[in-house]
Amino acid sequence: MTRITRRAALAALPAAFAASRALAAPTPGAAPATPPASPWPDATAMAADIRAGRLSAAEAVETAIRRCEALQGTLNVIVNSDFDRALAKAKAGPPPGPFAGVPFLVKDLADYKGLPTRSGSQSGRDAPMPKTQGANIDAFDRAGLVTLGKSATPEFGFLPTTEPLATGLTHNPWDLTRSSGGSSGGSAVAVAAGIVPVAHATDGGGSIRIPSSHCGLVGLKPSRGRIVGTETEHTILDFGVENIVSRTVRDSAALFALTESAAPRAPYPPAGLVTGSAKRRLRVGVLLENAAGHSPQPEVVAANEHAAKLVASLGHHVDDVHLPYDGGQFMQDFLLFWANGAQRIHDRLAGLIGRAPDSRDLEPFSLGLVEMARKAGPAAMGPVLQRLQANALAYDTWFAAYQFDVVLSPVLSSGPPLLGEVGPLVPFDTLIARLIEYVGYTPIHNIVGAPAMSVPLYWTPAGLPIGTQFAARAGQERMLLELAYELEAAAPWAQRIPPIHA
């Protein structure tokens, strides 16, 4: 499969992108007055066309394959294709389901039977074929989605940009010099560029919301234990969740409903299929400073103000709020928590290969995390976990004390950074300092186990999307999706097309 090398990608832009700069830049904030017709329907519309016979499943899958082949060399979204099997499945008639025949991608951090899981790492070069897959992946299959392959991810999802040394740079279709975000960057780019209408994503510290923000998509991180197969996950150690990225709220709502757990042991009653906004007006807290206590870049400030004004114009009550815990200490604790996970991966890999992993296997940043965990020692994790649990309690108490329903904030402190700025080759101490500044809004929700979503409400004068985050207490996905429907109706975004698009 063709992909752009790191050096070539950073040295020059494809001609298609250079030509696209001649397009008029969109007005910041609001959607265009006359949005162009979308060249690619969302998953809901595509599934309806297939059911009605206006489009066959084979035609839908063939089109997605052609688009992937046409854009792969420019965007680098897929790391392991399964085109022949996908097309055979579509031609044979996909299993009955509400999204039968709709093309799909599974992120390369999750197992999918018949494709190796390499986790964006050189250490996965000889990964075996998994014999099982997660219950939520089974649910996607039952829905009739046709998986075309595995989407790109940074090594083990450690970084908020998709620039793994193993598979190369994934480029943002809004500006090829910019990061797509991570760790679900390949999925987000594939959806934004019109290759597939929806794609699988995971989130361990912002990895659904970050690429959604950078690529102009809807990205909902569910509550802990909400998704089928995760019902018994109840502690902050269970910080990773799975869902999808999409262009429309109705796609996000429908696939969430198909993958949420209805088991008796589930921690929350099912939210069910959310089909529109609610009449109830919400109390919305507006947060601007990040966990490091810094204000974000001016364009992000403008995006946050734009979102707050929009929410207020819809009749919701808006008040400024501030973090209820020491954000600087929280970020240090979360990074050590993250590093501890890297050490576990390192030690497990050592057992498999019979030696200590080195640069042949892991990236410099991953090895730096391992060293961070070793220097801190196992005794450090007890106090870290205690403080993180206290932060989770403070978050929940915060909502109750101020009686607000939702917190509105940036997703990140900046718009999409240039490729290489937060990549795995940046010196470790420099990169850690950048990450603390850059990713200060999203990790708390993984520790709390609360839902949060990125919604694309703002574009910069240069035409780059900046998402707005809306977060709630655990179990409140229905409220967030109802709010998302209202925002989508007030400020439509689905027809915005990036310069690089199928």
Coordinates of C-alpha atoms in Angstrom, one line a residue:
M1 CA 0.0 0.0 0.0
T2 CA 1.3 3.4 -1.0
R3 CA 2.1 5.9 1.7
I4 CA 4.0 9.2 1.9
T5 CA 7.4 9.0 3.7
R6 CA 7.9 11.3 6.7
R7 CA 10.6 13.3 5.0
A8 CA 8.8 13.7 1.7
A9 CA 5.5 14.6 3.4
L10 CA 7.1 17.4 5.4
A11 CA 9.2 18.7 2.5
A12 CA 6.5 19.2 0.0
L13 CA 2.7 19.3 -0.4
P14 CA 0.8 17.4 -3.1
A15 CA -0.3 19.5 -6.0
A16 CA -3.9 18.9 -5.2
F17 CA -3.5 20.7 -1.9
A18 CA -1.5 23.5 -3.4
A19 CA -4.3 24.1 -5.9
S20 CA -6.9 24.1 -3.2
R21 CA -5.4 27.1 -1.5
A22 CA -6.8 29.1 -4.4
L23 CA -10.3 28.6 -2.9
A24 CA -11.8 31.4 -1.0
A25 CA -11.3 31.0 2.8
P26 CA -14.6 30.5 4.6
T27 CA -15.9 33.1 7.0
P28 CA -14.9 32.2 10.6
G29 CA -17.6 30.7 12.7
A30 CA -20.9 30.2 10.9
A31 CA -21.6 27.8 8.1
P32 CA -21.6 29.0 4.5
A33 CA -24.8 30.7 3.4
T34 CA -25.2 28.2 0.5
P35 CA -23.5 25.0 1.5
P36 CA -22.4 22.8 -1.4
A37 CA -24.1 19.5 -1.9
S38 CA -22.3 16.7 -0.2
P39 CA -20.6 14.3 -2.6
W40 CA -21.0 11.5 0.0
P41 CA -24.1 10.8 2.1
D42 CA -23.9 10.1 5.8
A43 CA -24.3 6.5 7.0
T44 CA -28.0 7.0 7.7
A45 CA -28.8 8.2 4.2
M46 CA -26.5 5.6 2.6
A47 CA -28.2 2.8 4.5
A48 CA -31.6 4.1 3.4
D49 CA -30.5 4.2 -0.3
I50 CA -29.3 0.6 0.0
R51 CA -32.5 -0.6 1.6
A52 CA -34.5 1.2 -1.1
G53 CA -32.5 -0.3 -3.9
R54 CA -31.1 3.1 -5.1
L55 CA -27.6 1.9 -4.3
S56 CA -26.3 -1.7 -3.8
A57 CA -24.0 -2.7 -1.0
A58 CA -21.4 -3.7 -3.6
E59 CA -21.6 -0.2 -5.2
A60 CA -21.2 1.5 -1.8
V61 CA -18.2 -0.6 -0.9
E62 CA -16.6 -0.4 -4.4
T63 CA -16.9 3.4 -4.3
A64 CA -15.3 3.6 -0.8
I65 CA -12.5 1.3 -2.0
R66 CA -11.8 3.5 -5.1
R67 CA -11.8 6.6 -2.9
C68 CA -9.5 5.1 -0.4
E69 CA -7.1 4.0 -3.2
A70 CA -7.3 7.5 -4.7
L71 CA -6.5 9.4 -1.5
Q72 CA -4.3 6.9 0.4
G73 CA -1.1 8.3 -1.0
T74 CA -2.1 11.8 0.0
L75 CA -3.7 11.2 3.4
N76 CA -2.4 7.8 4.6
V77 CA -5.6 6.8 6.5
I78 CA -5.5 3.0 6.3
V79 CA -2.7 0.7 7.5
N80 CA -4.1 -2.7 6.6
S81 CA -6.7 -3.1 3.9
D82 CA -9.3 -5.9 3.6
F83 CA -10.8 -4.9 0.3
D84 CA -11.3 -8.3 -1.2
R85 CA -13.1 -9.7 1.8
A86 CA -15.2 -6.5 2.2
L87 CA -16.3 -6.6 -1.4
A88 CA -17.1 -10.3 -1.3
K89 CA -19.2 -9.7 1.8
A90 CA -21.1 -6.9 0.1
K91 CA -21.7 -8.8 -3.0
A92 CA -22.9 -11.8 -1.0
G93 CA -25.4 -9.6 0.8
P94 CA -24.3 -8.2 4.2
P95 CA -26.1 -9.5 7.3
P96 CA -29.4 -7.8 8.0
G97 CA -29.0 -4.6 10.1
P98 CA -29.9 -0.9 10.0
F99 CA -26.5 -0.1 8.4
A100 CA -26.3 -3.1 6.0
G101 CA -23.7 -2.4 3.3
V102 CA -22.3 0.8 4.7
P103 CA -18.5 0.8 4.5
F104 CA -16.5 1.2 7.7
L105 CA -13.0 1.1 9.2
V106 CA -11.8 -0.3 12.5
K107 CA -9.1 1.5 14.3
D108 CA -5.8 -0.4 14.6
L109 CA -5.9 -0.6 18.4
A110 CA -8.9 -3.0 18.3
D111 CA -9.0 -6.6 17.3
Y112 CA -10.9 -7.5 14.1
K113 CA -11.0 -11.1 13.1
G114 CA -9.0 -11.7 9.9
L115 CA -6.7 -8.6 10.3
P116 CA -3.7 -8.3 12.6
T117 CA -3.7 -5.6 15.3
R118 CA -0.4 -3.8 15.1
S119 CA -1.3 -0.8 17.3
G120 CA 0.6 1.7 15.1
S121 CA 3.9 0.1 16.4
Q122 CA 6.9 -1.4 14.8
S123 CA 6.6 -4.0 17.6
G124 CA 3.4 -5.3 15.9
R125 CA 5.1 -6.2 12.6
D126 CA 4.6 -9.9 13.3
A127 CA 1.3 -9.6 15.1
P128 CA -0.9 -12.8 14.8
M129 CA -4.4 -12.8 13.4
P130 CA -6.8 -12.4 16.4
K131 CA -9.3 -15.2 16.9
T132 CA -11.8 -13.0 18.8
Q133 CA -12.9 -9.4 18.7
G134 CA -14.7 -7.1 21.2
A135 CA -18.4 -7.2 21.8
N136 CA -18.8 -3.7 20.3
I137 CA -17.0 -4.8 17.1
D138 CA -19.5 -7.7 17.0
A139 CA -22.3 -5.1 17.3
F140 CA -20.9 -3.1 14.3
D141 CA -20.9 -6.3 12.3
R142 CA -24.4 -7.1 13.3
A143 CA -25.5 -3.6 12.2
G144 CA -24.3 -4.6 8.7
L145 CA -21.3 -2.3 8.5
V146 CA -18.7 -3.6 6.1
T147 CA -15.2 -3.2 7.4
L148 CA -12.7 -2.2 4.7
G149 CA -9.6 -2.4 6.9
K150 CA -7.7 -0.9 9.8
S151 CA -7.3 2.8 10.3
A152 CA -4.1 4.6 11.3
T153 CA -3.2 5.3 14.9
P154 CA -0.2 6.6 16.8
E155 CA 1.8 3.9 18.6
F156 CA -0.5 2.3 21.2
G157 CA -2.6 5.5 21.1
F158 CA 0.0 7.3 23.2
L159 CA 0.1 10.6 21.3
P160 CA -2.7 13.1 20.3
T161 CA -1.4 13.1 16.7
T162 CA -1.2 10.3 14.1
E163 CA 2.4 10.3 13.1
P164 CA 3.7 6.7 13.9
L165 CA 7.1 5.8 12.7
A166 CA 5.7 2.4 11.7
T167 CA 3.2 3.6 9.2
G168 CA 4.0 7.3 8.5
L169 CA 2.2 10.6 8.8
T170 CA -1.6 10.8 8.5
H171 CA -2.5 14.2 7.0
N172 CA -5.4 16.5 7.8
P173 CA -7.6 16.9 4.7
W174 CA -8.3 20.6 5.7
D175 CA -4.5 21.3 5.5
L176 CA -2.0 18.6 4.6
T177 CA 0.7 20.3 6.7
R178 CA -1.4 19.9 9.8
S179 CA -2.0 17.1 12.3
S180 CA -5.2 15.0 12.0
G181 CA -5.1 14.6 15.8
G182 CA -5.0 11.3 17.6
S183 CA -5.2 8.7 18.5
S184 CA -8.2 8.0 16.1
G185 CA -6.6 10.1 13.4
G186 CA -6.9 7.6 10.5
S187 CA -10.6 7.1 11.2
A188 CA -11.3 10.9 11.5
V189 CA -9.5 11.7 8.2
A190 CA -11.3 8.9 6.4
V191 CA -14.7 10.3 7.4
A192 CA -13.8 13.9 6.9
A193 CA -12.4 13.2 3.4
G194 CA -15.5 11.2 2.4
I195 CA -13.9 7.8 2.1
V196 CA -16.3 6.2 4.6
P197 CA -19.3 7.9 6.3
V198 CA -18.5 6.6 9.8
A199 CA -15.5 4.8 11.4
H200 CA -14.5 3.2 14.7
A201 CA -12.6 5.2 17.3
T202 CA -11.3 4.9 20.8
D203 CA -10.6 7.4 23.6
G204 CA -8.2 7.0 26.5
G205 CA -7.5 10.7 27.1
G206 CA -9.2 12.5 24.3
S207 CA -8.6 10.2 21.3
I208 CA -12.1 10.5 19.9
R209 CA -12.6 14.2 20.6
I210 CA -9.2 15.5 19.5
P211 CA -9.3 14.2 15.9
S212 CA -12.9 15.1 15.7
S213 CA -12.0 18.7 16.6
H214 CA -9.2 18.8 14.1
C215 CA -11.2 17.2 11.3
G216 CA -14.6 18.9 11.7
L217 CA -16.5 15.9 13.0
V218 CA -18.9 14.8 15.7
G219 CA -17.0 12.7 18.3
L220 CA -18.8 11.4 21.4
K221 CA -16.7 9.7 24.2
P222 CA -19.2 7.5 26.1
S223 CA -19.3 6.9 29.9
R224 CA -17.3 4.2 31.5
G225 CA -19.2 0.9 31.3
R226 CA -21.7 2.2 28.8
I227 CA -20.7 0.3 25.7
V228 CA -21.6 -3.4 25.4
G229 CA -18.8 -5.7 26.7
T230 CA -17.6 -3.1 29.2
E231 CA -20.3 -3.3 31.8
T232 CA -18.0 -4.5 34.6
E233 CA -15.5 -1.6 34.1
H234 CA -15.9 0.5 37.2
T235 CA -12.6 2.1 38.2
I236 CA -10.3 4.8 36.9
L237 CA -8.0 2.0 35.6
D238 CA -10.8 1.4 33.0
F239 CA -10.2 4.8 31.3
G240 CA -10.4 3.7 27.7
V241 CA -13.7 3.6 25.8
E242 CA -14.8 3.0 22.2
N243 CA -17.3 4.5 19.9
I244 CA -17.2 6.1 16.4
V245 CA -16.6 9.4 14.6
S246 CA -19.1 10.8 12.1
R247 CA -20.2 13.9 10.2
T248 CA -23.8 14.0 11.6
V249 CA -25.4 13.7 14.9
R250 CA -27.9 11.2 13.7
D251 CA -25.1 8.8 12.7
S252 CA -23.5 9.2 16.1
A253 CA -26.8 8.7 17.9
A254 CA -27.8 5.6 15.9
L255 CA -24.5 3.8 16.3
F256 CA -24.3 4.7 19.9
A257 CA -27.7 3.2 20.4
L258 CA -26.6 0.0 18.6
T259 CA -23.5 -0.5 20.8
E260 CA -24.6 0.7 24.2
S261 CA -25.3 -2.1 26.8
A262 CA -28.8 -3.1 27.8
A263 CA -27.6 -5.8 30.1
P264 CA -28.9 -6.0 33.7
R265 CA -25.4 -5.4 35.0
A266 CA -24.9 -2.3 32.9
P267 CA -24.2 0.8 35.2
Y268 CA -26.8 3.0 33.4
P269 CA -30.2 2.3 31.9
P270 CA -30.0 2.5 28.1
A271 CA -30.2 6.0 26.6
G272 CA -31.9 4.5 23.6
L273 CA -32.0 6.0 20.1
V274 CA -31.9 9.8 20.4
T275 CA -33.7 11.4 17.4
G276 CA -33.8 15.1 18.1
S277 CA -33.3 17.9 20.5
A278 CA -35.2 18.4 23.8
K279 CA -37.3 21.3 25.0
R280 CA -35.6 21.5 28.4
R281 CA -33.1 24.4 28.7
L282 CA -29.8 23.6 30.3
R283 CA -27.5 25.3 32.7
V284 CA -24.1 25.5 30.9
G285 CA -20.8 26.2 32.6
V286 CA -18.3 27.8 30.3
L287 CA -14.7 26.9 31.0
L288 CA -11.8 28.6 29.2
E289 CA -8.5 28.0 31.0
N290 CA -6.9 24.6 30.6
A291 CA -5.7 22.3 33.3
A292 CA -2.3 24.0 33.2
G293 CA -4.1 27.3 34.0
H294 CA -3.4 28.9 30.7
S295 CA -5.7 30.5 28.2
P296 CA -5.7 28.8 24.8
Q297 CA -4.6 30.4 21.5
P298 CA -6.7 33.3 20.3
E299 CA -8.5 31.3 17.6
V300 CA -9.6 28.8 20.3
V301 CA -10.8 31.6 22.5
A302 CA -12.8 32.9 19.6
A303 CA -14.3 29.5 19.0
N304 CA -15.2 29.1 22.7
E305 CA -16.9 32.5 22.7
H306 CA -18.7 31.7 19.5
A307 CA -20.1 28.5 21.0
A308 CA -21.1 30.1 24.3
K309 CA -23.0 32.8 22.4
L310 CA -24.7 30.2 20.2
V311 CA -25.8 28.2 23.3
A312 CA -27.1 31.3 25.0
S313 CA -29.0 32.4 21.9
L314 CA -30.8 29.0 22.0
G315 CA -32.1 29.9 25.5
H316 CA -29.7 27.9 27.6
H317 CA -28.4 29.6 30.8
V318 CA -24.7 30.2 30.6
D319 CA -22.2 31.0 33.4
D320 CA -18.4 31.1 33.6
V321 CA -16.8 28.3 35.6
H322 CA -13.3 27.2 36.8
L323 CA -11.8 23.9 37.4
P324 CA -12.5 22.5 40.9
Y325 CA -9.1 20.8 41.3
D326 CA -5.4 21.5 40.8
G327 CA -5.1 21.1 37.1
G328 CA -1.3 21.2 37.0
Q329 CA -1.1 18.4 39.5
F330 CA -3.8 16.5 37.7
M331 CA -1.8 16.6 34.4
Q332 CA 1.4 15.4 36.1
D333 CA -0.5 12.6 37.7
F334 CA -2.3 11.7 34.4
L335 CA 1.0 11.6 32.6
L336 CA 2.5 9.2 35.2
F337 CA -0.6 7.1 35.0
W338 CA -0.2 7.1 31.2
A339 CA 3.5 6.2 31.6
N340 CA 2.6 3.3 33.9
G341 CA 0.5 1.9 31.1
A342 CA 3.4 2.2 28.7
Q343 CA 5.6 0.3 31.1
R344 CA 3.1 -2.5 31.2
I345 CA 3.1 -2.7 27.4
H346 CA 6.9 -2.7 27.4
D347 CA 7.2 -5.5 30.0
R348 CA 4.6 -7.6 28.2
L349 CA 6.5 -7.1 24.9
A350 CA 9.7 -8.1 26.6
G351 CA 8.2 -11.4 27.6
L352 CA 7.1 -12.0 24.0
I353 CA 10.4 -11.2 22.2
G354 CA 12.8 -12.4 24.9
R355 CA 14.7 -9.1 25.3
A356 CA 14.2 -5.6 26.4
P357 CA 12.4 -3.6 23.7
D358 CA 14.4 -0.8 22.2
S359 CA 14.2 1.6 19.2
R360 CA 13.7 -1.3 16.9
D361 CA 10.3 -1.9 18.6
L362 CA 9.2 1.3 20.3
E363 CA 9.3 5.0 19.4
P364 CA 11.4 7.5 21.4
F365 CA 8.3 8.9 23.1
S366 CA 7.1 5.5 24.2
L367 CA 10.5 4.6 25.6
G368 CA 10.6 8.0 27.4
L369 CA 7.3 7.1 29.1
V370 CA 8.7 3.8 30.2
E371 CA 11.7 5.6 31.7
M372 CA 9.4 8.1 33.4
A373 CA 7.5 5.3 35.1
R374 CA 10.7 3.5 36.1
K375 CA 12.2 6.7 37.7
A376 CA 9.0 7.3 39.6
G377 CA 8.9 3.7 40.8
P378 CA 5.8 1.5 41.7
A379 CA 5.4 3.3 45.0
A380 CA 4.4 6.5 43.3
M381 CA 1.3 5.0 41.8
G382 CA -0.6 4.7 45.1
P383 CA -0.7 8.5 45.7
V384 CA -1.3 9.2 42.0
L385 CA -4.4 7.0 42.0
Q386 CA -5.6 8.5 45.2
R387 CA -5.3 12.0 43.8
L388 CA -7.0 11.0 40.5
Q389 CA -9.9 9.5 42.4
A390 CA -10.2 12.7 44.4
N391 CA -10.2 14.6 41.1
A392 CA -13.1 12.4 39.9
L393 CA -15.1 13.1 43.0
A394 CA -14.4 16.8 42.7
Y395 CA -15.7 16.8 39.1
D396 CA -18.9 15.2 40.1
T397 CA -19.4 17.4 43.1
W398 CA -18.6 20.4 40.9
F399 CA -21.7 19.7 38.8
A400 CA -23.9 19.2 41.8
A401 CA -22.7 22.2 43.7
Y402 CA -23.1 24.7 40.8
Q403 CA -26.2 22.9 39.5
F404 CA -25.2 23.0 35.9
D405 CA -25.9 20.2 33.4
V406 CA -23.1 20.7 30.9
V407 CA -19.6 22.2 30.8
L408 CA -18.6 23.9 27.5
S409 CA -14.9 24.2 26.9
P410 CA -12.3 23.9 24.2
V411 CA -11.1 20.5 23.1
L412 CA -7.5 21.6 22.9
S413 CA -5.5 24.7 23.5
S414 CA -4.9 25.2 19.7
G415 CA -6.2 24.3 16.4
P416 CA -4.5 21.6 14.4
P417 CA -0.7 21.9 14.9
L418 CA 1.8 21.5 12.2
L419 CA 2.9 17.9 11.6
G420 CA 6.0 17.2 13.7
E421 CA 5.1 19.7 16.5
V422 CA 3.8 17.0 18.9
G423 CA 5.1 14.0 17.1
P424 CA 7.1 11.1 18.5
L425 CA 10.6 12.4 17.5
V426 CA 10.3 15.6 19.5
P427 CA 12.8 15.4 22.5
F428 CA 10.9 13.9 25.4
D429 CA 11.0 16.7 27.9
T430 CA 10.1 19.2 25.2
L431 CA 7.2 17.1 24.1
I432 CA 5.9 16.5 27.6
A433 CA 5.8 20.3 28.2
R434 CA 3.9 20.8 24.9
L435 CA 1.4 18.1 25.7
I436 CA 0.6 19.6 29.1
E437 CA -0.2 22.9 27.4
Y438 CA -2.0 21.3 24.4
V439 CA -4.1 18.5 25.9
G440 CA -5.4 20.0 29.1
Y441 CA -9.2 19.7 28.6
T442 CA -9.9 16.1 27.7
P443 CA -8.2 13.6 30.1
I444 CA -10.4 14.3 33.1
H445 CA -13.4 12.7 31.5
N446 CA -11.6 9.5 31.1
I447 CA -10.6 9.5 34.8
V448 CA -14.2 10.4 35.9
G449 CA -15.8 8.0 33.4
A450 CA -18.1 10.8 32.2
P451 CA -19.3 11.4 28.6
A452 CA -17.9 14.3 26.5
M453 CA -18.3 15.2 22.9
S454 CA -16.5 17.4 20.4
V455 CA -18.9 19.3 18.1
P456 CA -17.6 21.3 15.0
L457 CA -19.0 24.8 15.5
Y458 CA -16.2 27.0 14.3
W459 CA -13.7 27.4 11.4
T460 CA -10.7 29.7 11.4
P461 CA -10.1 32.4 8.7
A462 CA -7.7 29.9 7.2
G463 CA -10.4 27.3 7.0
L464 CA -9.4 25.0 9.8
P465 CA -12.0 23.4 12.1
I466 CA -11.9 23.9 15.8
G467 CA -14.3 21.8 17.9
T468 CA -16.1 22.7 21.1
Q469 CA -16.3 20.2 23.9
F470 CA -19.5 19.6 25.8
A471 CA -19.2 17.4 28.9
A472 CA -21.7 16.1 31.5
R473 CA -21.9 13.7 34.4
A474 CA -21.6 10.0 33.9
G475 CA -24.5 8.4 32.1
Q476 CA -25.8 11.6 30.5
E477 CA -25.2 10.8 26.8
R478 CA -28.8 11.3 25.9
M479 CA -28.7 14.9 27.1
L480 CA -25.4 15.6 25.1
L481 CA -26.9 14.1 21.9
E482 CA -30.1 16.1 22.3
L483 CA -27.9 19.2 22.7
A484 CA -25.8 18.2 19.7
Y485 CA -29.0 17.9 17.5
E486 CA -30.0 21.4 18.5
L487 CA -26.5 22.8 17.8
E488 CA -26.4 21.1 14.4
A489 CA -29.8 22.6 13.4
A490 CA -28.7 26.1 14.5
A491 CA -25.2 25.9 12.9
P492 CA -25.1 23.2 10.3
W493 CA -21.7 21.7 9.6
A494 CA -22.1 18.5 7.6
Q495 CA -21.9 20.2 4.2
R496 CA -18.5 21.7 4.9
I497 CA -16.1 20.0 2.6
P498 CA -12.3 20.0 3.2
P499 CA -10.0 20.8 0.3
I500 CA -8.9 17.2 0.0
H501 CA -12.0 15.2 -0.4
A502 CA -13.2 12.2 -2.4

